mmCIF file of C-alpha atoms and ligand atoms in Angstrom:
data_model
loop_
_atom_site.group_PDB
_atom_site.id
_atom_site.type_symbol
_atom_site.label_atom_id
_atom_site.label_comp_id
_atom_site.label_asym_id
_atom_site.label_seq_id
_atom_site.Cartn_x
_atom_site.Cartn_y
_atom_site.Cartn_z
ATOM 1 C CA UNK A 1 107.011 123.687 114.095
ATOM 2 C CA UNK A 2 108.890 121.058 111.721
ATOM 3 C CA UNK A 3 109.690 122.337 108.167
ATOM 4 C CA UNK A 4 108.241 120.144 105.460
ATOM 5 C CA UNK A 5 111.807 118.970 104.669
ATOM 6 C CA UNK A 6 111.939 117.689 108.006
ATOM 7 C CA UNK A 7 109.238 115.140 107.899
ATOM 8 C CA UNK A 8 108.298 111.787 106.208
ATOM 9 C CA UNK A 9 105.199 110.494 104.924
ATOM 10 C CA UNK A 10 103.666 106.994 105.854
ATOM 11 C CA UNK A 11 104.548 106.198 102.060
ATOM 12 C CA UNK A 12 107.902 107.178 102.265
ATOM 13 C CA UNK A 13 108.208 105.093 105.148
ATOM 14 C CA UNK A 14 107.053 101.840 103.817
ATOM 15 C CA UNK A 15 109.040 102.099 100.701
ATOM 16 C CA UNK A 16 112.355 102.502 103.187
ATOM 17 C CA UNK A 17 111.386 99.844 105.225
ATOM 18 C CA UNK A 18 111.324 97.283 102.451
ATOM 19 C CA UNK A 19 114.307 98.737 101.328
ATOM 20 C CA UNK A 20 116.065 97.972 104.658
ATOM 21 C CA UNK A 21 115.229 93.649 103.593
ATOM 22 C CA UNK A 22 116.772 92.750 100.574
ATOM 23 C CA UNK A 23 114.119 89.699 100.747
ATOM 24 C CA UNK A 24 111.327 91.965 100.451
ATOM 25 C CA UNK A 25 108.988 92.279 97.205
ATOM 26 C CA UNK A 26 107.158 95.152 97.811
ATOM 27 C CA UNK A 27 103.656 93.121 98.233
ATOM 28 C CA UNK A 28 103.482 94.059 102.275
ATOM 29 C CA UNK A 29 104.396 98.299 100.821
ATOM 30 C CA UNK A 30 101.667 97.904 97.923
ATOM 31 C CA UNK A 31 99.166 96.506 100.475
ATOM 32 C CA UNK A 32 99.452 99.054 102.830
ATOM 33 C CA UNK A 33 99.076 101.974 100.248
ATOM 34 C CA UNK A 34 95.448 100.147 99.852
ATOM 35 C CA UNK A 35 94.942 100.755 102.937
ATOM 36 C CA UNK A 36 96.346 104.431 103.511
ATOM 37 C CA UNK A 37 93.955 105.287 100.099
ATOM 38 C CA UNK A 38 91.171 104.187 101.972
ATOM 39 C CA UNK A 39 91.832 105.675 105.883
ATOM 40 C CA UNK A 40 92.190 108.732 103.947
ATOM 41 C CA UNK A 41 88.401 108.660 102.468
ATOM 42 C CA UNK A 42 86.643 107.361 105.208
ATOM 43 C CA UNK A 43 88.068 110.063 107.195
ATOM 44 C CA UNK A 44 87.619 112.764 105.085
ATOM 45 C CA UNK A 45 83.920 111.298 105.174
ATOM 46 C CA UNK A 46 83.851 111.173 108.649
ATOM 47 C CA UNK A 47 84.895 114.686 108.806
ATOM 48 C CA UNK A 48 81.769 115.997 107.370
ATOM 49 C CA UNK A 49 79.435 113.331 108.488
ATOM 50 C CA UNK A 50 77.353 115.961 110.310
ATOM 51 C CA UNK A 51 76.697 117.762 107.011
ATOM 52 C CA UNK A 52 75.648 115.065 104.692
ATOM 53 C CA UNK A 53 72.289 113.856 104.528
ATOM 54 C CA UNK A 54 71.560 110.016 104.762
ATOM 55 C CA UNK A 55 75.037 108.689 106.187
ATOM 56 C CA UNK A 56 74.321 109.923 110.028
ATOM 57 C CA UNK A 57 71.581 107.451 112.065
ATOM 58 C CA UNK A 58 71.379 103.842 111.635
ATOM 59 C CA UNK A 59 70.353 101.330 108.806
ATOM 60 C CA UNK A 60 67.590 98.989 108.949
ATOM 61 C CA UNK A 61 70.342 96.620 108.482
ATOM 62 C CA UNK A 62 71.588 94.037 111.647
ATOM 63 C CA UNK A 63 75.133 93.199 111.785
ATOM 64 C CA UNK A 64 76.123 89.453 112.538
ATOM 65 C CA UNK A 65 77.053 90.580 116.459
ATOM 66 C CA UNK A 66 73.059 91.581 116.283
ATOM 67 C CA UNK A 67 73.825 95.147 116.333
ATOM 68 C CA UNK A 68 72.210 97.754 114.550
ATOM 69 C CA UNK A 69 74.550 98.644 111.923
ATOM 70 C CA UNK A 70 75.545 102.956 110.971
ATOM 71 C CA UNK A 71 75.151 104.435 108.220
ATOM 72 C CA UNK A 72 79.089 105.210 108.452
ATOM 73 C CA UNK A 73 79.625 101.996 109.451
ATOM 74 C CA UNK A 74 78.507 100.492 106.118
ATOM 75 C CA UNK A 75 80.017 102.898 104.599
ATOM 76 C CA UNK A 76 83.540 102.205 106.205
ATOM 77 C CA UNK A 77 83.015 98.519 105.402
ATOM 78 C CA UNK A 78 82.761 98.371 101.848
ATOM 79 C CA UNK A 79 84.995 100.805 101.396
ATOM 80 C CA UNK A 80 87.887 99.286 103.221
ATOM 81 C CA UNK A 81 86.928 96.186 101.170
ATOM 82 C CA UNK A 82 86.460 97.348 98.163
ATOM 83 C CA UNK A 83 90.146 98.846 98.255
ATOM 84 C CA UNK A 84 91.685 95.918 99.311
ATOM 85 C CA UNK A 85 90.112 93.620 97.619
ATOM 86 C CA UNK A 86 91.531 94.829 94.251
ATOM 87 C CA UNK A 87 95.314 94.967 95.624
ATOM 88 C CA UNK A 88 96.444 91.407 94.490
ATOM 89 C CA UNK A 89 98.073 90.808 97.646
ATOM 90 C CA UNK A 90 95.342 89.350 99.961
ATOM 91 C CA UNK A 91 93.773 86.086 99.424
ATOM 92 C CA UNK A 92 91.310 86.920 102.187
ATOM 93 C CA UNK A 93 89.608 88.955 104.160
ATOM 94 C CA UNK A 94 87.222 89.373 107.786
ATOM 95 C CA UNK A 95 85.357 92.557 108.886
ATOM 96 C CA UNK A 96 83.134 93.181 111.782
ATOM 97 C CA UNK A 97 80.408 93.595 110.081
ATOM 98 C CA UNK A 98 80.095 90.148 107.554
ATOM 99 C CA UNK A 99 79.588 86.872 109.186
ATOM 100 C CA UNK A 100 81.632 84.919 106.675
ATOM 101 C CA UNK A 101 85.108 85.681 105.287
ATOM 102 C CA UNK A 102 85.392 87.954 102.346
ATOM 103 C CA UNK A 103 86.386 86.190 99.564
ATOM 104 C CA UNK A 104 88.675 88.098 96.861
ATOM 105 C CA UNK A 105 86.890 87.895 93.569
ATOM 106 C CA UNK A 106 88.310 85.774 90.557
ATOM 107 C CA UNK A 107 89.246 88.402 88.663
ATOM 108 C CA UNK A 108 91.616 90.010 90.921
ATOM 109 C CA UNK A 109 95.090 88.542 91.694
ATOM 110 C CA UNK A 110 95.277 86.296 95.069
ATOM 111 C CA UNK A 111 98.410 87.265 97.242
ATOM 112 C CA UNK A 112 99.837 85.539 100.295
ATOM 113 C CA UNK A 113 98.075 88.051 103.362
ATOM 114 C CA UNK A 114 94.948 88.000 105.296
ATOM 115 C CA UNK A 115 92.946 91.348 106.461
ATOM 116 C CA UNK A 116 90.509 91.307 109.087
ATOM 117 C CA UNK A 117 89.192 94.432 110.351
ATOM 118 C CA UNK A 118 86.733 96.338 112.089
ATOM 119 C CA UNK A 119 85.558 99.420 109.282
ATOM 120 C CA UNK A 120 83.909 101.872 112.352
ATOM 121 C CA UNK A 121 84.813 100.875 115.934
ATOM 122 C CA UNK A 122 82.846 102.773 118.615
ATOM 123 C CA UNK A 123 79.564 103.172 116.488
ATOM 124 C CA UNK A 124 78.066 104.505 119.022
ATOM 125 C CA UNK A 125 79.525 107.486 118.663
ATOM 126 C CA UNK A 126 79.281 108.391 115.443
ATOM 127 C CA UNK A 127 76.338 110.263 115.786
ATOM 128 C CA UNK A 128 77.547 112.363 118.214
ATOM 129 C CA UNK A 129 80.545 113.489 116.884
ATOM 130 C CA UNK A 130 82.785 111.597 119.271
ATOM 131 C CA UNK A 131 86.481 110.102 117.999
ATOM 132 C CA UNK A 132 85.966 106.216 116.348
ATOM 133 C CA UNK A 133 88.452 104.324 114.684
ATOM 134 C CA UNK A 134 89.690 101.678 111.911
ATOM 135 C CA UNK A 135 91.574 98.426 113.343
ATOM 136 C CA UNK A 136 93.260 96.214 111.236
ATOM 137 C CA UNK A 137 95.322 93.286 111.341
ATOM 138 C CA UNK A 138 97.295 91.580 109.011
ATOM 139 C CA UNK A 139 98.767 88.084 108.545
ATOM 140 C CA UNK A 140 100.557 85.602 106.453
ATOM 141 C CA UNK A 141 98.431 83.303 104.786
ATOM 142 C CA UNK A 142 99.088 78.854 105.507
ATOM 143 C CA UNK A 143 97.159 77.795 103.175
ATOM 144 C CA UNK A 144 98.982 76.864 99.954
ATOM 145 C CA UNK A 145 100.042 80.542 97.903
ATOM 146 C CA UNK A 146 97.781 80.924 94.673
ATOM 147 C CA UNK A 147 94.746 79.604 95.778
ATOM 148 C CA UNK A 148 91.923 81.365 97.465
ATOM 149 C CA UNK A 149 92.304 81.961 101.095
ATOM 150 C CA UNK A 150 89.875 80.294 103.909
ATOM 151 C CA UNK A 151 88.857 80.754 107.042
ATOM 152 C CA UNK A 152 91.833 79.120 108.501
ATOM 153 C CA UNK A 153 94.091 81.775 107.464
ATOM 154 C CA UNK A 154 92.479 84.198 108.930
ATOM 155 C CA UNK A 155 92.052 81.891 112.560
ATOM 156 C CA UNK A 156 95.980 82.447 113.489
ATOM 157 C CA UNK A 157 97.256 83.934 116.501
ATOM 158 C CA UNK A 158 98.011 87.332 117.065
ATOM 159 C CA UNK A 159 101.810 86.475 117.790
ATOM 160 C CA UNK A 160 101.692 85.621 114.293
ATOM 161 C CA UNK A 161 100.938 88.840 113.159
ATOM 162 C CA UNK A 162 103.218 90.678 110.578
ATOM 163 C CA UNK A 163 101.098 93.848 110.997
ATOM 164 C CA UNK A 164 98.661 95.776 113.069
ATOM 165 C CA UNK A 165 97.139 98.920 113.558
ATOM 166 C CA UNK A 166 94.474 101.629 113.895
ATOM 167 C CA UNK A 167 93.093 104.710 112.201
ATOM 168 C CA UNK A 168 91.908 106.919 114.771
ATOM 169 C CA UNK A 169 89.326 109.762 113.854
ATOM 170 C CA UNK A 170 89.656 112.128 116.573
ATOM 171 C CA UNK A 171 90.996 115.830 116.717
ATOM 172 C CA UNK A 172 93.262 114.804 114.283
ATOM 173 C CA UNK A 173 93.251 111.552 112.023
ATOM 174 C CA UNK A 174 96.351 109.634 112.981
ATOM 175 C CA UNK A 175 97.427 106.142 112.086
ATOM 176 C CA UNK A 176 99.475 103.928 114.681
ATOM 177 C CA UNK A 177 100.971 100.639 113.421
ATOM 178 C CA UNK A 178 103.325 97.831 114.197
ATOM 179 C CA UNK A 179 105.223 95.806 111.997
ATOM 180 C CA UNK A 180 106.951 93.894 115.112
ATOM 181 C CA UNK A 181 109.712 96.065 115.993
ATOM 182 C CA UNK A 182 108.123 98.790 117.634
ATOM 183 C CA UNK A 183 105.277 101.558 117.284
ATOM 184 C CA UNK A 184 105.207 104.262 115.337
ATOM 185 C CA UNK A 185 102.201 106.906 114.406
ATOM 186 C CA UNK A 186 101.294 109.482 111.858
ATOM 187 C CA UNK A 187 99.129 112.433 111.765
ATOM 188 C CA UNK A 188 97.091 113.038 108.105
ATOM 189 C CA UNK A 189 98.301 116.531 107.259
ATOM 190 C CA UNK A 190 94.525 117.878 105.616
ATOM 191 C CA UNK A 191 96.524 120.538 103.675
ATOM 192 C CA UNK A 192 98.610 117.692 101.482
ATOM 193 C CA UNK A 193 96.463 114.552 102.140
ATOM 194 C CA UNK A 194 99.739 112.737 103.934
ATOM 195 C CA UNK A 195 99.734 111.041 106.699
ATOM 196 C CA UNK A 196 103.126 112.089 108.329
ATOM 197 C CA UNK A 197 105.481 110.481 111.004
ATOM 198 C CA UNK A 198 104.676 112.419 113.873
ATOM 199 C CA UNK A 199 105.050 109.905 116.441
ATOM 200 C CA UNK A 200 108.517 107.419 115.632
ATOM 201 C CA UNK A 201 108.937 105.384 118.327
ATOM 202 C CA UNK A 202 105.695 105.113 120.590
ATOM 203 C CA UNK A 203 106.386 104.015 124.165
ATOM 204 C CA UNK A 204 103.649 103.381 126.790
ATOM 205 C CA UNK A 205 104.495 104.867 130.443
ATOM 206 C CA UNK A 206 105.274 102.062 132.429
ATOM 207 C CA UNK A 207 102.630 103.034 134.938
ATOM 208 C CA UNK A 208 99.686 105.477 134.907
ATOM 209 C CA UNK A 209 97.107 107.301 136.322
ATOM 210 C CA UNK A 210 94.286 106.145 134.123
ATOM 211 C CA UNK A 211 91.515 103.526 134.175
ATOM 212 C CA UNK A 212 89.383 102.681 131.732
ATOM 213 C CA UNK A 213 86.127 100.662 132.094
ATOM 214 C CA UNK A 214 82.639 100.961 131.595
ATOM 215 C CA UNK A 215 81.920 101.210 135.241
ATOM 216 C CA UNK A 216 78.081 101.039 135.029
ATOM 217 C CA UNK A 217 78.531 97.400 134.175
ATOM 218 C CA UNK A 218 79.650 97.391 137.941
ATOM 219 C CA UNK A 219 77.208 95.285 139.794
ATOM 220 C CA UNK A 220 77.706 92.708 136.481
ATOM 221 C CA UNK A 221 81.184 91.934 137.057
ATOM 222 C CA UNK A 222 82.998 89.132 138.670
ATOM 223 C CA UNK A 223 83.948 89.939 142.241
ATOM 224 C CA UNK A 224 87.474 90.274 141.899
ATOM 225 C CA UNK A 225 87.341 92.559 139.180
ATOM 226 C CA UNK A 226 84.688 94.440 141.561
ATOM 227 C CA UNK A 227 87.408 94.555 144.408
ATOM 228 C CA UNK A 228 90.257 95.522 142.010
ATOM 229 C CA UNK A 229 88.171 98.487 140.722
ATOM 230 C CA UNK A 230 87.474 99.746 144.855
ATOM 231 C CA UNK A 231 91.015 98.659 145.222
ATOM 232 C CA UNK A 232 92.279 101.199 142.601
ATOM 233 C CA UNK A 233 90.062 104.047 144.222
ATOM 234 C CA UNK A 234 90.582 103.575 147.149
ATOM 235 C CA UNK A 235 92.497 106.620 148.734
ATOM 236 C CA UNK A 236 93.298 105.130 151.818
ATOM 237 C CA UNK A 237 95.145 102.497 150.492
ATOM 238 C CA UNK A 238 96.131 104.261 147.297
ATOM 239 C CA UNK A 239 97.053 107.578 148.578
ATOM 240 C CA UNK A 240 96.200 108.954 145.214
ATOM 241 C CA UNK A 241 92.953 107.290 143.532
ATOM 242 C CA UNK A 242 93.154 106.868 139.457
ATOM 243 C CA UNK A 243 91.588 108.646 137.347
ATOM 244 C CA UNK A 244 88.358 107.319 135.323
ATOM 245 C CA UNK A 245 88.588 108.156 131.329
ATOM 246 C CA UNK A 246 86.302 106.033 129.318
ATOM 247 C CA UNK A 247 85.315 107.403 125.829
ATOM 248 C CA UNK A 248 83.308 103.809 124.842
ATOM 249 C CA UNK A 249 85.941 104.157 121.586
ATOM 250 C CA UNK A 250 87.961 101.337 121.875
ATOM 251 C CA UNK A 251 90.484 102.986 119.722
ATOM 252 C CA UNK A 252 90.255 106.146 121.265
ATOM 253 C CA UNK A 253 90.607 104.611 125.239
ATOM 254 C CA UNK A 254 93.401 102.768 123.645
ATOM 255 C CA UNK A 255 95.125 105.221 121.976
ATOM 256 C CA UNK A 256 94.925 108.362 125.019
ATOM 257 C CA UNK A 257 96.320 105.162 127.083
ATOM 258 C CA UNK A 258 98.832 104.287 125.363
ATOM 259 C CA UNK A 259 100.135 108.099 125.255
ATOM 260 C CA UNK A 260 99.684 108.714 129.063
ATOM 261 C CA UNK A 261 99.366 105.429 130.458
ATOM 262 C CA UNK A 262 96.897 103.883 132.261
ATOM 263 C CA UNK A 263 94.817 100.429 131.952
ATOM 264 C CA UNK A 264 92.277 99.934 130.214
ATOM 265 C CA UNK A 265 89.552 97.159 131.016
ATOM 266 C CA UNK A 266 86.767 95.324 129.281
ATOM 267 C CA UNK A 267 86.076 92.156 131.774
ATOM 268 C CA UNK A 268 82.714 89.947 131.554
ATOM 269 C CA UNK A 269 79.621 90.776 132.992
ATOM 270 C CA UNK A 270 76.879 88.331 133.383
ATOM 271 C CA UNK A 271 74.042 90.794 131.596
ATOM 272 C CA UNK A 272 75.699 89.946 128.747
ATOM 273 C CA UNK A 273 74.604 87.789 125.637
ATOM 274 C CA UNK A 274 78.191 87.013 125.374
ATOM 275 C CA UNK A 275 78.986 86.095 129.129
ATOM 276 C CA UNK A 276 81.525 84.023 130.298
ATOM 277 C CA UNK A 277 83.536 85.724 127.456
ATOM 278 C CA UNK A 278 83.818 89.854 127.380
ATOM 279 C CA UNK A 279 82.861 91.767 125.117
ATOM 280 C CA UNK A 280 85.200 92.336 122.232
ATOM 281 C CA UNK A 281 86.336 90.739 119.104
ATOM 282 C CA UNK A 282 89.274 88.926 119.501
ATOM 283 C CA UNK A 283 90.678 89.162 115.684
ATOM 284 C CA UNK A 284 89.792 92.597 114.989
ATOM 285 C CA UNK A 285 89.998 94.117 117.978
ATOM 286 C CA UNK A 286 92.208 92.798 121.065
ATOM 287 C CA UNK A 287 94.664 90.955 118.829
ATOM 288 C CA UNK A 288 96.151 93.804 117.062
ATOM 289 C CA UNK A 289 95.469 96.321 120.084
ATOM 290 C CA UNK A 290 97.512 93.434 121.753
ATOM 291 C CA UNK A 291 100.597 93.498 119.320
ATOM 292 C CA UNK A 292 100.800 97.392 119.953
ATOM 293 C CA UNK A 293 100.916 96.963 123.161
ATOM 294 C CA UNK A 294 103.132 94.968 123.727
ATOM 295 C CA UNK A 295 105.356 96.867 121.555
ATOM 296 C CA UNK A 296 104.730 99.687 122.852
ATOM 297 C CA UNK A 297 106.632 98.307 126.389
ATOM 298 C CA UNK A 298 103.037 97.314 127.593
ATOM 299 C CA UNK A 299 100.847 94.244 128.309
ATOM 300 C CA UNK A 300 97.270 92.681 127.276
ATOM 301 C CA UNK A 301 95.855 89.879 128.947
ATOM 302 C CA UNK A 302 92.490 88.732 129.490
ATOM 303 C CA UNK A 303 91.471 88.793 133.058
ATOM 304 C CA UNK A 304 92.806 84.996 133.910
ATOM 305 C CA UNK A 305 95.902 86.753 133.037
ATOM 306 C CA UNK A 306 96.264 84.696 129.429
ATOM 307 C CA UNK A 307 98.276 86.510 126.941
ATOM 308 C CA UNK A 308 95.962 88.031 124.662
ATOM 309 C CA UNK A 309 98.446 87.145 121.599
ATOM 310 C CA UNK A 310 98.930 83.707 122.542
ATOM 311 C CA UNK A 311 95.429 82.759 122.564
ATOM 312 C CA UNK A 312 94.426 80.198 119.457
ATOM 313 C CA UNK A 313 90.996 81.427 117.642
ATOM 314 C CA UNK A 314 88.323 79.276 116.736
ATOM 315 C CA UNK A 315 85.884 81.474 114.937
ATOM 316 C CA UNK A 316 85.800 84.718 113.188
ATOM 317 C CA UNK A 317 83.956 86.976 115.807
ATOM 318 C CA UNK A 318 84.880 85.281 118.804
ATOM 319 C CA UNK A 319 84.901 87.514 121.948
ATOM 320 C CA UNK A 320 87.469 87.803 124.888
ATOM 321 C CA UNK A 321 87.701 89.776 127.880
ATOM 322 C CA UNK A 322 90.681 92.163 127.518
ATOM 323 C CA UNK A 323 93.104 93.913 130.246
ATOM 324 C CA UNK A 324 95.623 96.162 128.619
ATOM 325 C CA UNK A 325 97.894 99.197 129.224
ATOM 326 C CA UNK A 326 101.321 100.046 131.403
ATOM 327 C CA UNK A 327 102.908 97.072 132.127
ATOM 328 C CA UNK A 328 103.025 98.073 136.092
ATOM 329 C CA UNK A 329 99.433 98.311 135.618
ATOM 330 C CA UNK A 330 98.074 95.409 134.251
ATOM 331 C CA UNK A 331 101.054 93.714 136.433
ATOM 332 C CA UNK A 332 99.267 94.868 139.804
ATOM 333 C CA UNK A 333 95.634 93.496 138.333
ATOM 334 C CA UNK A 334 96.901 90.330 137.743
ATOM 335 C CA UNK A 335 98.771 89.827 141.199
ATOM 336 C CA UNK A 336 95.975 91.631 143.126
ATOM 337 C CA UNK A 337 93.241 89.490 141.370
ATOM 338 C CA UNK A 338 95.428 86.370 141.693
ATOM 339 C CA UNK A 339 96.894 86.310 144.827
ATOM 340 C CA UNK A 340 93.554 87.342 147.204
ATOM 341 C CA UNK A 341 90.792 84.999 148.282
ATOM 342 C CA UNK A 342 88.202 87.392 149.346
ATOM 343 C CA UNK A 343 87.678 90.399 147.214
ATOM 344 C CA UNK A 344 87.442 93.425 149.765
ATOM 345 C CA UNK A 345 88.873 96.099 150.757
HETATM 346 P P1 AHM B 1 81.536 98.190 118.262
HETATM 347 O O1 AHM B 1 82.534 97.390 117.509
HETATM 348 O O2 AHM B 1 80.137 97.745 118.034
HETATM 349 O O3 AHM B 1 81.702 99.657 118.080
HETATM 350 O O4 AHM B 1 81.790 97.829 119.823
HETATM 351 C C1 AHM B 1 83.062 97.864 120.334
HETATM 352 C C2 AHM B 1 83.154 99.022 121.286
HETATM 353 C C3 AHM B 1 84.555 99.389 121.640
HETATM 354 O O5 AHM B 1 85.028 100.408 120.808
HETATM 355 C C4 AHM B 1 84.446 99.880 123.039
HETATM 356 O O6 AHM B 1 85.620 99.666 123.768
HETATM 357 C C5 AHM B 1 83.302 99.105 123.577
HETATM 358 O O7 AHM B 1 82.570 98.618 122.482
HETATM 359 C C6 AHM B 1 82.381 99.915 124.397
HETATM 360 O O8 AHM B 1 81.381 99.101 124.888
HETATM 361 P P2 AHM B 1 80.366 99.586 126.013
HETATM 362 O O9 AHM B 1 79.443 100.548 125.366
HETATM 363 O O10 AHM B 1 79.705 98.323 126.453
HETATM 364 O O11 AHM B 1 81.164 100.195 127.111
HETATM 365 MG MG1 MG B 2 84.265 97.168 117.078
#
């Protein structure tokens, strides 16, 4: 077991990063302590959800995706904004659950980021006591410094990003991030309210044994992504089949992925309100779960094989398919997918 003289908080951290670039003002470090303040109380709320009256169940409230919104969920949202909005170093912000961009209010200082975020990803499992997460992403602003931010800010691509992450609420509360030169994670030590470097320098396996798909969406799916998933199964020509883990967390599948590798998969399906395009949020979901992974040594792609960080959004809550994981993995679904005419095996 480390000593506490032996480790390093996620504060400590930041402050020694900016010390490492003598251009730095300290904006990005005061930022992110906004943040950490916040992961901290929405976990310690999600940590005794189950004995609270009123914050388990739903709302009678619809979110702008048309989804019944959590109690929890709410409760995430306003509290990540209400944080951030008072740093004085965004000039605006997106969540998951508000159609338009959050504005910050006059009477707060307007800094040069952008936030978006989704507050409770994987709502539903709250209820049930299942892991969920926080994802974030962060970038500089283009619109002229000093004035409020728009929309346009907030529409960049995700190579663009200076910073992204995720809070994940599972056995432990751990926060993984990327500030473009690798991964790194920390676990929130309960006893001392830090969260402390526990993982430095995250690396995905460059293959695994993992998929990750919601497989009952089978008979929905294109047919090549219906041939790759038999393909992957198949012991005959596989000698070893995968193995199927699939939480419905994106951050959790992600994050157990990213650990042991694996691929995880979230193609179109034509029941879907939202078909051609998958299911997830580009901005506040497969962007900044595509900056970790690449950074992690892995890949994420939507399933015509277009870098997910490449792609230009249009709107705030625009969907894409997503394909990410080992970089073998997502490797073999793009030539197997590419290369066949007929999908069988
Ligand atoms: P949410 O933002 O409403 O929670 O939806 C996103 C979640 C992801 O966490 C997860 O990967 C996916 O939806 C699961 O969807 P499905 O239930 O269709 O498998
Ligand atoms: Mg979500």
């Amino acid at each position: 077991m480390k000593l506490a003289t032996d480790t390093i908080s996620l504060s400590q951290y930041l402050i020694e990063e900016q010390l490492k670039l003598p251009y730095a003002t300290g904006d990005f470090t005061a930022l992110m302590n906004h943040l950490v303040y916040a992961a901290k109380i929405v976990s310690r709320e999600v940590r005794k959800a189950g004995l609270l009256e009123n914050i388990l169940g739903s709302t009678n409230n619809v979110n702008v995706q048309g989804e019944t919104q959590m109690k929890l969920d709410e409760y995430a949202d306003t509290l990540f904004t209400n944080a951030l909005r008072i740093c004085g170093h965004l000039c605006v912000m997106a969540s998951e659950e508000n159609e338009g961009i959050i504005e910050i209010p006059s009477e707060y200082k307007i800094g040069k980021y952008t936030f978006a975020f989704d507050p409770l990803d994987g709502s539903s499992n709250i209820d049930c006591n299942v892991s969920i997460g926080t994802i974030f992403s962060i970038h500089l602003r283009k619109s002229p410094h000093g004035t409020k931010g728009i929309e346009s800010d907030l529409l960049q691509k995700g190579d663009l990003q200076r910073c992204a992450g995720y809070i994940l609420y599972g056995s432990s509360t751990m926060m993984v991030m990327t500030m473009g030169y690798g991964v790194v994670g920390f676990t929130l030590d309960p006893s001392c309210g830090e969260f402390i470097l526990s993982h430095p320098n995250i690396k995905i396996p460059e293959s695994g044994s993992i998929y990750s798909i919601n497989e009952g969406n089978y008979d929905f799916w294109s047919d090549k992504v219906k041939s790759y998933i038999r393909k992957i199964k198949n012991i005959q020509n596989n000698n070893k089949p995968k193995t199927l883990r699939y939480i419905g967390s994106l951050v959790a599948d992600f994050h157990r992925n990213l650990l042991k590798g694996g691929i995880f998969l979230y193609p179109e399906d034509t029941k879907s309100k939202n078909y051609p395009l998958g299911k997830l949020r580009l901005l506040y979901e497969a962007s900044p779960m595509a900056f970790i992974a690449e950074q992690a040594g892995g890949m994420a792609v939507t399933v015509d094989g277009d870098r997910i960080l490449a792609l230009e959004p249009t709107s705030l809550h625009q969907r894409t398919t997503l394909i990410t994981g080992s970089k073998k993995e997502v490797e073999f679904f793009l030539e197997y997918t590419k290369t066949k005419n007929e999908y069988s095996i």
